[in-house]
Amino acid sequence: MANDGSASRHQDPTSGAGGADWPGLPLPRRHVAAAAVLLAVAMSVLLGSIVNLGLPIMAVELGVPPAQVVWVVTAYQLALLISLLPSAALGEILGYRRVFLAGLVGVALASLVCALSQSLAVLVIARALQGIAAAGVMSVNGALLRHSFPAGGLGRAIGLNALVVALSGTLGPGLGALILSVGSWHWLFAVTLPLALLAGGLGMAALPRIAGAPRPFDRVGAVLSALAFGFFFIGADRLPAVPLVALGTFVAAAVAATALVRHQRSQPYPLLPLDLLALPSMGVAIAGSVAGFAAQMLALIALPFLMLTVWQIGPAESGALLLWWPLAVGALAPVAGRLADRLDTAVLCAAGSGLLCVALMLLSRIADAPPYGVAILSIAACGVGFGLFQTPNARAILISAPLHRSGGAGGMQATARQSGQSLGTVTAAAIFQLRPHDAATVCIEAAAGLALAACALSLARWFRGPAGRAGP
């Protein structure tokens, strides 16, 4: 087997076993390829969080109401979600490297248009194009890491990826505030240009050249997938303001999802990888990922309200406490990655999600402002638990699939993450509508229930034995 990354998809001798003998790229090329992927991931995460603080300024300067300028964020998130599965399919057809580099070019061009835009309409369209391009990066980054690293080092690479995501999400608002303190909101978009160019240069030099598998692209499946995820996302976005409209969009999402599954069953190369979801460990790990990310999103939405209304502490102190969650995730992710390369991932995922469940239940039982040390330990424990769950579960998803189906596995992993976050948002909105007086506490309890579901799914994967574990 070649070791230079120029191999085709047919070089996986253990396709049914997850590519356990794949040697990865030689050093130092492996590290350069990882740097390209991680830099691009950081850029994509920043694109989703760095602009939030600039929305009020954009509304004033563009002369639009705040409700409309929110579409600068919504357009990116919606376009990213509906494009993940089609981008993953294109990665398998055209090659992961091509789709990744094309995504970077698209992000750079869309960022330039955003930075130069003088109207909300142009800005929103450019942000939607930015989301589509970012999906090209996010949908294949797992596949590229898998082809760059041997199976014994994949967990470490995924841990570094989780660290980059956590740090980028944490630094995004602060970086946005720094940019706005010295320049206009246009620089929030211009700052991504050098990141895209640097990641593209490193990627062209080092990313593995895995040949695609020529086959037709499922256009009908892509449309149905976009409708299913798009209606779901719009319903989640509109639920707090217009519940009846949201309910209608959820019904439309369910109809589109049903049509998508029926259509995919008749396709030789389904856009929605039903063949991967049928694998013993894949479907359970995907379901666990949705539950885990929904728990995290629901908790992170509710915690500020819990601190401000129940604990009666100020915004600055609340913000400082919340930082301990992503910092703990970032600190534990590389450790969890190393453990995932050596231990059963199902056990690690169960331990992490179980710790998250316990920590959230403890938080929901704190009726008054706790001592600062207790608050830090409780919130950091949530981050530790999620970090211990997230990295091994991501490794389980990627390693469950044959090597030449890494694109489909990576696309499902990214889609599960985005879907879980949307589910957490929907759940929070519904609880705040139904239980306004104690919504924060109920949300934390619901998040604990979702973490418990992720724990149960991980244990179910462990009880299935070796066929259901996707361990090292």
CSV table of C-alpha atoms in Angstrom, one decimal:
chain,number,residue,atom,x,y,z
A,1,MET,CA,0.0,0.0,0.0
A,2,ALA,CA,1.3,3.4,-0.9
A,3,ASN,CA,2.1,5.8,1.9
A,4,ASP,CA,2.2,9.1,0.0
A,5,GLY,CA,-1.4,10.0,0.1
A,6,SER,CA,-1.7,9.7,-3.7
A,7,ALA,CA,-3.6,6.5,-3.5
A,8,SER,CA,-7.0,5.9,-4.8
A,9,ARG,CA,-10.1,4.8,-2.9
A,10,HIS,CA,-9.4,1.2,-4.0
A,11,GLN,CA,-6.3,0.9,-1.7
A,12,ASP,CA,-8.3,0.1,1.4
A,13,PRO,CA,-7.7,-3.6,2.0
A,14,THR,CA,-9.9,-3.6,5.1
A,15,SER,CA,-12.9,-1.7,3.8
A,16,GLY,CA,-15.3,-3.7,5.9
A,17,ALA,CA,-13.1,-3.2,9.0
A,18,GLY,CA,-12.8,0.5,8.9
A,19,GLY,CA,-9.3,0.6,7.3
A,20,ALA,CA,-7.4,-0.6,10.4
A,21,ASP,CA,-4.2,-1.1,8.4
A,22,TRP,CA,-4.2,2.3,6.7
A,23,PRO,CA,-0.7,3.9,7.4
A,24,GLY,CA,-1.7,7.5,6.8
A,25,LEU,CA,0.6,10.2,5.3
A,26,PRO,CA,4.3,10.2,6.1
A,27,LEU,CA,5.8,12.7,8.5
A,28,PRO,CA,6.0,15.7,8.3
A,29,ARG,CA,3.5,15.9,5.6
A,30,ARG,CA,0.8,14.5,7.9
A,31,HIS,CA,1.3,17.4,10.3
A,32,VAL,CA,1.0,20.0,7.5
A,33,ALA,CA,-2.2,18.3,6.2
A,34,ALA,CA,-3.6,18.4,9.8
A,35,ALA,CA,-2.7,22.1,10.1
A,36,ALA,CA,-4.6,22.8,6.9
A,37,VAL,CA,-7.7,21.0,8.1
A,38,LEU,CA,-7.6,22.4,11.6
A,39,LEU,CA,-7.1,26.0,10.3
A,40,ALA,CA,-10.0,25.6,7.9
A,41,VAL,CA,-12.2,24.3,10.7
A,42,ALA,CA,-11.2,27.2,13.0
A,43,MET,CA,-12.1,29.6,10.2
A,44,SER,CA,-15.5,27.9,9.6
A,45,VAL,CA,-16.4,28.1,13.3
A,46,LEU,CA,-15.3,31.7,13.6
A,47,LEU,CA,-17.6,32.5,10.6
A,48,GLY,CA,-20.5,31.4,12.7
A,49,SER,CA,-19.7,33.3,15.9
A,50,ILE,CA,-17.5,36.3,15.2
A,51,VAL,CA,-20.2,38.4,13.6
A,52,ASN,CA,-22.8,38.3,16.4
A,53,LEU,CA,-21.6,41.3,18.3
A,54,GLY,CA,-21.6,43.3,15.1
A,55,LEU,CA,-25.3,42.8,14.3
A,56,PRO,CA,-26.6,45.9,16.1
A,57,ILE,CA,-24.0,48.1,14.3
A,58,MET,CA,-24.9,46.5,11.0
A,59,ALA,CA,-28.6,47.2,11.6
A,60,VAL,CA,-27.9,50.9,12.2
A,61,GLU,CA,-25.5,51.4,9.3
A,62,LEU,CA,-27.5,49.4,6.8
A,63,GLY,CA,-30.8,51.1,8.0
A,64,VAL,CA,-32.7,47.8,8.7
A,65,PRO,CA,-34.6,46.5,11.8
A,66,PRO,CA,-32.8,44.2,14.2
A,67,ALA,CA,-35.2,41.3,13.3
A,68,GLN,CA,-33.9,41.5,9.7
A,69,VAL,CA,-30.2,41.8,10.4
A,70,VAL,CA,-30.4,38.5,12.3
A,71,TRP,CA,-30.5,36.9,8.9
A,72,VAL,CA,-26.8,37.6,8.6
A,73,VAL,CA,-26.4,34.7,11.1
A,74,THR,CA,-29.3,32.6,10.1
A,75,ALA,CA,-28.5,32.6,6.3
A,76,TYR,CA,-25.0,31.1,7.1
A,77,GLN,CA,-26.2,28.5,9.5
A,78,LEU,CA,-29.1,27.4,7.3
A,79,ALA,CA,-27.0,27.2,4.2
A,80,LEU,CA,-24.3,25.2,6.1
A,81,LEU,CA,-26.8,22.7,7.4
A,82,ILE,CA,-28.6,21.9,4.1
A,83,SER,CA,-25.3,21.7,2.2
A,84,LEU,CA,-23.4,19.2,4.4
A,85,LEU,CA,-24.8,15.9,3.0
A,86,PRO,CA,-24.6,17.0,-0.7
A,87,SER,CA,-21.0,18.3,-0.1
A,88,ALA,CA,-20.1,15.0,1.5
A,89,ALA,CA,-21.4,13.1,-1.5
A,90,LEU,CA,-19.5,15.4,-3.9
A,91,GLY,CA,-16.4,14.6,-1.8
A,92,GLU,CA,-16.7,10.9,-2.6
A,93,ILE,CA,-17.5,11.6,-6.2
A,94,LEU,CA,-14.9,14.3,-7.0
A,95,GLY,CA,-12.3,13.7,-4.2
A,96,TYR,CA,-12.2,15.1,-0.7
A,97,ARG,CA,-9.2,17.3,-1.5
A,98,ARG,CA,-11.0,19.0,-4.4
A,99,VAL,CA,-14.1,19.7,-2.4
A,100,PHE,CA,-12.1,21.0,0.5
A,101,LEU,CA,-10.0,23.4,-1.6
A,102,ALA,CA,-13.1,24.5,-3.6
A,103,GLY,CA,-14.8,25.3,-0.3
A,104,LEU,CA,-11.9,27.4,0.9
A,105,VAL,CA,-11.9,29.4,-2.4
A,106,GLY,CA,-15.7,29.9,-2.1
A,107,VAL,CA,-15.4,31.1,1.5
A,108,ALA,CA,-12.6,33.5,0.5
A,109,LEU,CA,-14.7,35.0,-2.3
A,110,ALA,CA,-17.9,35.2,-0.3
A,111,SER,CA,-16.0,36.8,2.6
A,112,LEU,CA,-14.7,39.4,0.2
A,113,VAL,CA,-18.2,40.2,-1.0
A,114,CYS,CA,-19.4,40.4,2.6
A,115,ALA,CA,-16.6,42.8,3.5
A,116,LEU,CA,-17.5,45.1,0.6
A,117,SER,CA,-21.3,44.8,0.8
A,118,GLN,CA,-23.3,48.0,1.4
A,119,SER,CA,-26.8,46.5,1.6
A,120,LEU,CA,-28.4,43.8,3.7
A,121,ALA,CA,-29.7,41.8,0.7
A,122,VAL,CA,-26.1,41.5,-0.8
A,123,LEU,CA,-24.8,40.6,2.7
A,124,VAL,CA,-27.3,37.9,3.3
A,125,ILE,CA,-26.8,36.3,-0.1
A,126,ALA,CA,-23.1,36.4,0.4
A,127,ARG,CA,-23.4,34.8,3.8
A,128,ALA,CA,-25.6,32.0,2.4
A,129,LEU,CA,-22.9,31.4,-0.3
A,130,GLN,CA,-20.3,31.4,2.5
A,131,GLY,CA,-22.3,28.7,4.4
A,132,ILE,CA,-22.5,26.6,1.2
A,133,ALA,CA,-18.7,26.9,0.8
A,134,ALA,CA,-18.1,26.2,4.4
A,135,ALA,CA,-20.0,23.0,4.1
A,136,GLY,CA,-17.5,21.9,1.6
A,137,VAL,CA,-14.8,22.2,4.3
A,138,MET,CA,-16.8,20.8,7.2
A,139,SER,CA,-18.3,17.8,5.4
A,140,VAL,CA,-14.9,16.4,4.4
A,141,ASN,CA,-12.6,17.4,7.2
A,142,GLY,CA,-13.1,14.1,9.0
A,143,ALA,CA,-12.4,12.1,5.9
A,144,LEU,CA,-9.2,14.0,5.2
A,145,LEU,CA,-8.0,13.5,8.8
A,146,ARG,CA,-8.8,9.8,8.5
A,147,HIS,CA,-6.8,9.5,5.3
A,148,SER,CA,-4.0,11.6,6.8
A,149,PHE,CA,-3.6,9.6,10.0
A,150,PRO,CA,-3.2,5.9,10.8
A,151,ALA,CA,-6.1,4.3,12.7
A,152,GLY,CA,-4.0,4.3,15.9
A,153,GLY,CA,-3.6,8.1,15.7
A,154,LEU,CA,-7.0,9.1,14.5
A,155,GLY,CA,-8.4,9.7,18.0
A,156,ARG,CA,-5.6,12.2,18.7
A,157,ALA,CA,-6.4,14.0,15.5
A,158,ILE,CA,-10.1,14.2,16.3
A,159,GLY,CA,-9.2,15.4,19.8
A,160,LEU,CA,-7.2,18.3,18.3
A,161,ASN,CA,-10.1,19.0,16.0
A,162,ALA,CA,-12.4,19.2,19.0
A,163,LEU,CA,-9.9,21.5,20.8
A,164,VAL,CA,-9.8,23.8,17.8
A,165,VAL,CA,-13.6,23.9,17.6
A,166,ALA,CA,-13.9,24.7,21.3
A,167,LEU,CA,-11.2,27.4,21.3
A,168,SER,CA,-12.6,29.0,18.1
A,169,GLY,CA,-16.1,29.1,19.4
A,170,THR,CA,-14.8,30.7,22.7
A,171,LEU,CA,-12.5,33.2,21.0
A,172,GLY,CA,-15.0,34.2,18.3
A,173,PRO,CA,-17.0,36.8,20.3
A,174,GLY,CA,-13.8,38.2,21.9
A,175,LEU,CA,-12.1,38.5,18.5
A,176,GLY,CA,-15.2,40.2,17.1
A,177,ALA,CA,-15.2,42.7,20.0
A,178,LEU,CA,-11.5,43.5,19.4
A,179,ILE,CA,-12.1,44.0,15.7
A,180,LEU,CA,-15.1,46.3,16.3
A,181,SER,CA,-13.0,48.4,18.8
A,182,VAL,CA,-10.5,49.4,16.1
A,183,GLY,CA,-12.5,49.1,12.8
A,184,SER,CA,-15.8,48.8,11.1
A,185,TRP,CA,-18.0,45.6,10.9
A,186,HIS,CA,-16.7,44.9,7.4
A,187,TRP,CA,-13.5,43.7,9.0
A,188,LEU,CA,-15.4,40.9,10.7
A,189,PHE,CA,-15.6,39.2,7.3
A,190,ALA,CA,-12.2,40.4,5.9
A,191,VAL,CA,-10.3,38.7,8.7
A,192,THR,CA,-11.2,35.3,7.4
A,193,LEU,CA,-9.5,35.9,4.0
A,194,PRO,CA,-5.9,35.3,5.2
A,195,LEU,CA,-7.1,32.2,7.1
A,196,ALA,CA,-8.7,30.7,4.0
A,197,LEU,CA,-5.6,31.5,1.9
A,198,LEU,CA,-3.2,30.0,4.4
A,199,ALA,CA,-5.3,26.9,4.8
A,200,GLY,CA,-5.6,26.5,1.1
A,201,GLY,CA,-1.9,26.9,0.5
A,202,LEU,CA,-1.1,24.2,3.2
A,203,GLY,CA,-3.8,22.0,1.8
A,204,MET,CA,-2.5,22.1,-1.8
A,205,ALA,CA,0.9,21.2,-0.5
A,206,ALA,CA,0.0,18.3,1.8
A,207,LEU,CA,-3.5,17.0,1.7
A,208,PRO,CA,-3.9,13.4,0.5
A,209,ARG,CA,-5.0,12.9,-3.1
A,210,ILE,CA,-7.7,10.4,-2.9
A,211,ALA,CA,-9.4,9.7,-6.2
A,212,GLY,CA,-13.1,10.1,-6.4
A,213,ALA,CA,-15.6,7.4,-7.4
A,214,PRO,CA,-17.3,8.6,-10.7
A,215,ARG,CA,-21.0,8.2,-10.3
A,216,PRO,CA,-24.2,10.3,-10.8
A,217,PHE,CA,-25.0,12.9,-8.2
A,218,ASP,CA,-28.4,12.4,-6.6
A,219,ARG,CA,-30.0,15.8,-7.4
A,220,VAL,CA,-33.5,14.7,-6.2
A,221,GLY,CA,-32.0,13.5,-2.9
A,222,ALA,CA,-30.1,16.8,-2.5
A,223,VAL,CA,-33.3,18.8,-3.0
A,224,LEU,CA,-35.3,16.6,-0.5
A,225,SER,CA,-32.4,16.8,2.0
A,226,ALA,CA,-32.3,20.6,1.7
A,227,LEU,CA,-36.1,20.8,2.2
A,228,ALA,CA,-36.0,18.4,5.2
A,229,PHE,CA,-33.2,20.1,7.1
A,230,GLY,CA,-34.2,23.6,5.9
A,231,PHE,CA,-37.8,23.4,7.1
A,232,PHE,CA,-36.5,22.0,10.4
A,233,PHE,CA,-34.1,24.8,10.9
A,234,ILE,CA,-36.6,27.5,9.9
A,235,GLY,CA,-39.1,25.9,12.4
A,236,ALA,CA,-36.5,26.0,15.1
A,237,ASP,CA,-35.8,29.7,14.3
A,238,ARG,CA,-39.5,30.7,14.2
A,239,LEU,CA,-40.7,28.7,17.2
A,240,PRO,CA,-40.3,31.4,19.9
A,241,ALA,CA,-42.0,34.1,17.8
A,242,VAL,CA,-44.6,32.3,15.7
A,243,PRO,CA,-45.4,28.8,17.1
A,244,LEU,CA,-48.1,27.9,14.6
A,245,VAL,CA,-45.8,28.7,11.6
A,246,ALA,CA,-43.1,26.7,13.3
A,247,LEU,CA,-45.4,23.8,13.7
A,248,GLY,CA,-46.3,23.9,10.0
A,249,THR,CA,-42.6,23.9,9.0
A,250,PHE,CA,-41.9,21.0,11.3
A,251,VAL,CA,-44.7,19.0,9.5
A,252,ALA,CA,-43.2,20.0,6.2
A,253,ALA,CA,-39.7,18.8,7.4
A,254,ALA,CA,-41.2,15.5,8.4
A,255,VAL,CA,-42.9,15.0,5.0
A,256,ALA,CA,-39.7,15.9,3.2
A,257,ALA,CA,-37.6,13.6,5.4
A,258,THR,CA,-40.0,10.7,4.8
A,259,ALA,CA,-39.8,11.3,1.0
A,260,LEU,CA,-36.0,11.5,1.3
A,261,VAL,CA,-35.7,8.1,3.0
A,262,ARG,CA,-38.1,6.5,0.5
A,263,HIS,CA,-36.2,8.0,-2.4
A,264,GLN,CA,-32.8,6.9,-1.0
A,265,ARG,CA,-33.8,3.3,-0.6
A,266,SER,CA,-34.1,3.0,-4.4
A,267,GLN,CA,-30.7,4.7,-5.1
A,268,PRO,CA,-27.5,2.7,-5.8
A,269,TYR,CA,-25.5,5.6,-4.3
A,270,PRO,CA,-27.7,7.3,-1.7
A,271,LEU,CA,-27.0,10.9,-0.7
A,272,LEU,CA,-28.2,10.0,2.8
A,273,PRO,CA,-25.9,7.1,3.6
A,274,LEU,CA,-28.4,4.5,4.7
A,275,ASP,CA,-25.8,1.8,4.2
A,276,LEU,CA,-23.6,3.4,6.8
A,277,LEU,CA,-26.5,4.0,9.2
A,278,ALA,CA,-27.2,0.3,9.0
A,279,LEU,CA,-23.8,-0.6,10.4
A,280,PRO,CA,-23.9,-1.9,14.0
A,281,SER,CA,-22.1,1.0,15.6
A,282,MET,CA,-22.8,3.9,13.2
A,283,GLY,CA,-26.5,4.5,13.7
A,284,VAL,CA,-26.2,4.4,17.5
A,285,ALA,CA,-23.2,6.7,17.5
A,286,ILE,CA,-25.0,9.1,15.2
A,287,ALA,CA,-28.0,9.1,17.5
A,288,GLY,CA,-25.8,9.6,20.5
A,289,SER,CA,-24.1,12.6,18.7
A,290,VAL,CA,-27.4,14.3,18.1
A,291,ALA,CA,-28.5,13.8,21.8
A,292,GLY,CA,-25.1,14.9,23.1
A,293,PHE,CA,-24.9,18.1,21.0
A,294,ALA,CA,-28.6,18.9,21.8
A,295,ALA,CA,-27.8,18.6,25.5
A,296,GLN,CA,-24.8,20.9,25.2
A,297,MET,CA,-26.7,23.5,23.2
A,298,LEU,CA,-29.8,23.4,25.4
A,299,ALA,CA,-27.6,23.8,28.5
A,300,LEU,CA,-25.6,26.7,27.1
A,301,ILE,CA,-28.8,28.5,26.1
A,302,ALA,CA,-30.3,28.1,29.6
A,303,LEU,CA,-27.2,28.6,31.8
A,304,PRO,CA,-27.1,32.4,31.4
A,305,PHE,CA,-30.8,32.7,32.3
A,306,LEU,CA,-30.1,30.4,35.3
A,307,MET,CA,-27.3,32.6,36.5
A,308,LEU,CA,-29.0,35.9,35.9
A,309,THR,CA,-32.5,35.1,37.2
A,310,VAL,CA,-32.0,32.3,39.7
A,311,TRP,CA,-28.5,32.8,41.0
A,312,GLN,CA,-28.9,36.6,40.8
A,313,ILE,CA,-25.4,37.3,39.6
A,314,GLY,CA,-24.3,39.9,37.1
A,315,PRO,CA,-23.6,39.5,33.3
A,316,ALA,CA,-19.8,39.9,33.7
A,317,GLU,CA,-19.5,37.2,36.3
A,318,SER,CA,-21.9,34.9,34.4
A,319,GLY,CA,-19.8,35.3,31.2
A,320,ALA,CA,-16.7,34.4,33.2
A,321,LEU,CA,-18.3,31.3,34.6
A,322,LEU,CA,-19.6,30.2,31.2
A,323,LEU,CA,-16.0,30.2,29.8
A,324,TRP,CA,-15.1,27.2,32.0
A,325,TRP,CA,-17.3,25.0,29.8
A,326,PRO,CA,-15.5,25.4,26.4
A,327,LEU,CA,-12.1,25.7,28.2
A,328,ALA,CA,-12.7,22.3,29.9
A,329,VAL,CA,-13.8,20.8,26.5
A,330,GLY,CA,-10.7,22.1,24.9
A,331,ALA,CA,-8.4,20.9,27.6
A,332,LEU,CA,-9.9,17.4,27.7
A,333,ALA,CA,-10.4,16.8,24.0
A,334,PRO,CA,-6.7,15.9,23.2
A,335,VAL,CA,-6.6,13.6,26.2
A,336,ALA,CA,-9.9,12.0,25.2
A,337,GLY,CA,-8.5,11.5,21.7
A,338,ARG,CA,-5.5,9.6,23.0
A,339,LEU,CA,-7.7,7.5,25.2
A,340,ALA,CA,-10.0,6.8,22.3
A,341,ASP,CA,-7.0,5.3,20.4
A,342,ARG,CA,-6.4,2.8,23.2
A,343,LEU,CA,-9.7,2.1,25.0
A,344,ASP,CA,-13.2,1.2,24.0
A,345,THR,CA,-14.9,4.3,22.7
A,346,ALA,CA,-18.3,3.1,23.9
A,347,VAL,CA,-17.1,3.1,27.5
A,348,LEU,CA,-15.5,6.5,27.1
A,349,CYS,CA,-18.7,8.0,25.6
A,350,ALA,CA,-20.9,6.5,28.3
A,351,ALA,CA,-18.6,7.9,31.0
A,352,GLY,CA,-18.5,11.3,29.5
A,353,SER,CA,-22.2,11.7,28.8
A,354,GLY,CA,-22.9,10.2,32.2
A,355,LEU,CA,-20.7,12.8,33.9
A,356,LEU,CA,-22.4,15.5,31.8
A,357,CYS,CA,-25.8,14.3,33.0
A,358,VAL,CA,-24.8,14.3,36.7
A,359,ALA,CA,-23.2,17.7,36.5
A,360,LEU,CA,-26.3,19.2,34.8
A,361,MET,CA,-28.6,17.7,37.4
A,362,LEU,CA,-26.5,19.2,40.2
A,363,LEU,CA,-26.7,22.6,38.5
A,364,SER,CA,-30.4,22.4,38.2
A,365,ARG,CA,-30.7,21.8,41.9
A,366,ILE,CA,-28.8,24.9,42.9
A,367,ALA,CA,-31.5,27.4,44.0
A,368,ASP,CA,-29.3,30.3,45.1
A,369,ALA,CA,-25.9,31.7,44.1
A,370,PRO,CA,-23.4,29.0,44.9
A,371,PRO,CA,-19.8,29.7,46.1
A,372,TYR,CA,-17.7,30.7,43.1
A,373,GLY,CA,-15.6,27.5,43.4
A,374,VAL,CA,-18.6,25.3,43.4
A,375,ALA,CA,-20.0,27.0,40.3
A,376,ILE,CA,-16.7,26.7,38.4
A,377,LEU,CA,-16.3,23.0,39.3
A,378,SER,CA,-19.9,22.2,38.2
A,379,ILE,CA,-19.7,24.0,34.9
A,380,ALA,CA,-16.2,22.7,34.2
A,381,ALA,CA,-17.5,19.2,35.0
A,382,CYS,CA,-20.0,19.7,32.2
A,383,GLY,CA,-17.2,20.6,29.8
A,384,VAL,CA,-15.1,17.6,30.9
A,385,GLY,CA,-18.0,15.3,30.4
A,386,PHE,CA,-18.9,16.6,27.0
A,387,GLY,CA,-15.2,16.6,25.9
A,388,LEU,CA,-14.9,13.0,27.1
A,389,PHE,CA,-18.0,12.1,25.1
A,390,GLN,CA,-17.5,14.1,21.9
A,391,THR,CA,-14.0,13.0,20.7
A,392,PRO,CA,-14.5,9.2,21.2
A,393,ASN,CA,-17.9,9.4,19.6
A,394,ALA,CA,-16.6,11.2,16.6
A,395,ARG,CA,-13.8,8.6,16.2
A,396,ALA,CA,-16.4,5.8,16.5
A,397,ILE,CA,-18.4,7.4,13.6
A,398,LEU,CA,-15.5,7.8,11.3
A,399,ILE,CA,-13.8,4.4,12.1
A,400,SER,CA,-17.1,2.5,11.7
A,401,ALA,CA,-17.3,3.2,7.9
A,402,PRO,CA,-15.0,1.6,5.3
A,403,LEU,CA,-12.2,3.9,4.3
A,404,HIS,CA,-13.6,4.8,0.9
A,405,ARG,CA,-16.9,5.8,2.6
A,406,SER,CA,-15.2,8.3,4.9
A,407,GLY,CA,-16.9,11.2,3.2
A,408,GLY,CA,-20.3,9.9,3.9
A,409,ALA,CA,-19.4,9.2,7.5
A,410,GLY,CA,-17.9,12.7,7.9
A,411,GLY,CA,-20.9,14.3,6.4
A,412,MET,CA,-23.2,12.4,8.7
A,413,GLN,CA,-21.0,13.4,11.7
A,414,ALA,CA,-21.2,17.1,10.8
A,415,THR,CA,-25.0,16.8,10.0
A,416,ALA,CA,-25.6,15.1,13.4
A,417,ARG,CA,-23.7,17.9,15.2
A,418,GLN,CA,-25.7,20.7,13.4
A,419,SER,CA,-29.0,18.8,13.8
A,420,GLY,CA,-28.3,18.3,17.5
A,421,GLN,CA,-27.6,22.0,18.0
A,422,SER,CA,-30.8,22.8,16.2
A,423,LEU,CA,-32.8,20.3,18.3
A,424,GLY,CA,-31.3,21.9,21.5
A,425,THR,CA,-32.5,25.3,20.2
A,426,VAL,CA,-36.0,24.0,19.4
A,427,THR,CA,-36.3,22.4,22.9
A,428,ALA,CA,-35.1,25.6,24.6
A,429,ALA,CA,-37.6,27.7,22.7
A,430,ALA,CA,-40.5,25.4,23.5
A,431,ILE,CA,-39.7,25.3,27.2
A,432,PHE,CA,-39.4,29.0,27.4
A,433,GLN,CA,-42.8,29.3,25.7
A,434,LEU,CA,-44.5,26.7,28.0
A,435,ARG,CA,-42.7,27.3,31.3
A,436,PRO,CA,-41.6,30.9,31.4
A,437,HIS,CA,-41.4,31.1,35.2
A,438,ASP,CA,-38.9,28.3,35.7
A,439,ALA,CA,-37.7,27.8,32.1
A,440,ALA,CA,-34.0,27.9,32.9
A,441,THR,CA,-34.2,25.1,35.5
A,442,VAL,CA,-36.4,23.0,33.3
A,443,CYS,CA,-34.0,23.4,30.3
A,444,ILE,CA,-31.1,22.2,32.4
A,445,GLU,CA,-33.1,19.2,33.5
A,446,ALA,CA,-34.1,18.5,29.9
A,447,ALA,CA,-30.4,18.8,28.9
A,448,ALA,CA,-29.5,16.3,31.6
A,449,GLY,CA,-32.2,13.9,30.1
A,450,LEU,CA,-30.6,14.2,26.7
A,451,ALA,CA,-27.2,13.5,28.1
A,452,LEU,CA,-28.6,10.5,29.8
A,453,ALA,CA,-30.0,9.4,26.4
A,454,ALA,CA,-26.5,9.7,24.9
A,455,CYS,CA,-25.1,7.7,27.8
A,456,ALA,CA,-27.8,4.9,27.2
A,457,LEU,CA,-27.0,4.8,23.5
A,458,SER,CA,-23.3,4.5,24.2
A,459,LEU,CA,-23.9,1.7,26.7
A,460,ALA,CA,-26.1,0.0,24.1
A,461,ARG,CA,-23.2,0.1,21.7
A,462,TRP,CA,-21.0,-1.4,24.3
A,463,PHE,CA,-23.5,-4.2,25.1
A,464,ARG,CA,-23.6,-5.2,21.4
A,465,GLY,CA,-20.0,-6.4,21.7
A,466,PRO,CA,-17.1,-5.9,19.3
A,467,ALA,CA,-19.5,-5.5,16.3
A,468,GLY,CA,-21.1,-2.5,17.8
A,469,ARG,CA,-18.2,-0.7,19.3
A,470,ALA,CA,-15.8,0.7,16.7
A,471,GLY,CA,-13.1,0.7,19.2
A,472,PRO,CA,-9.3,0.9,18.6
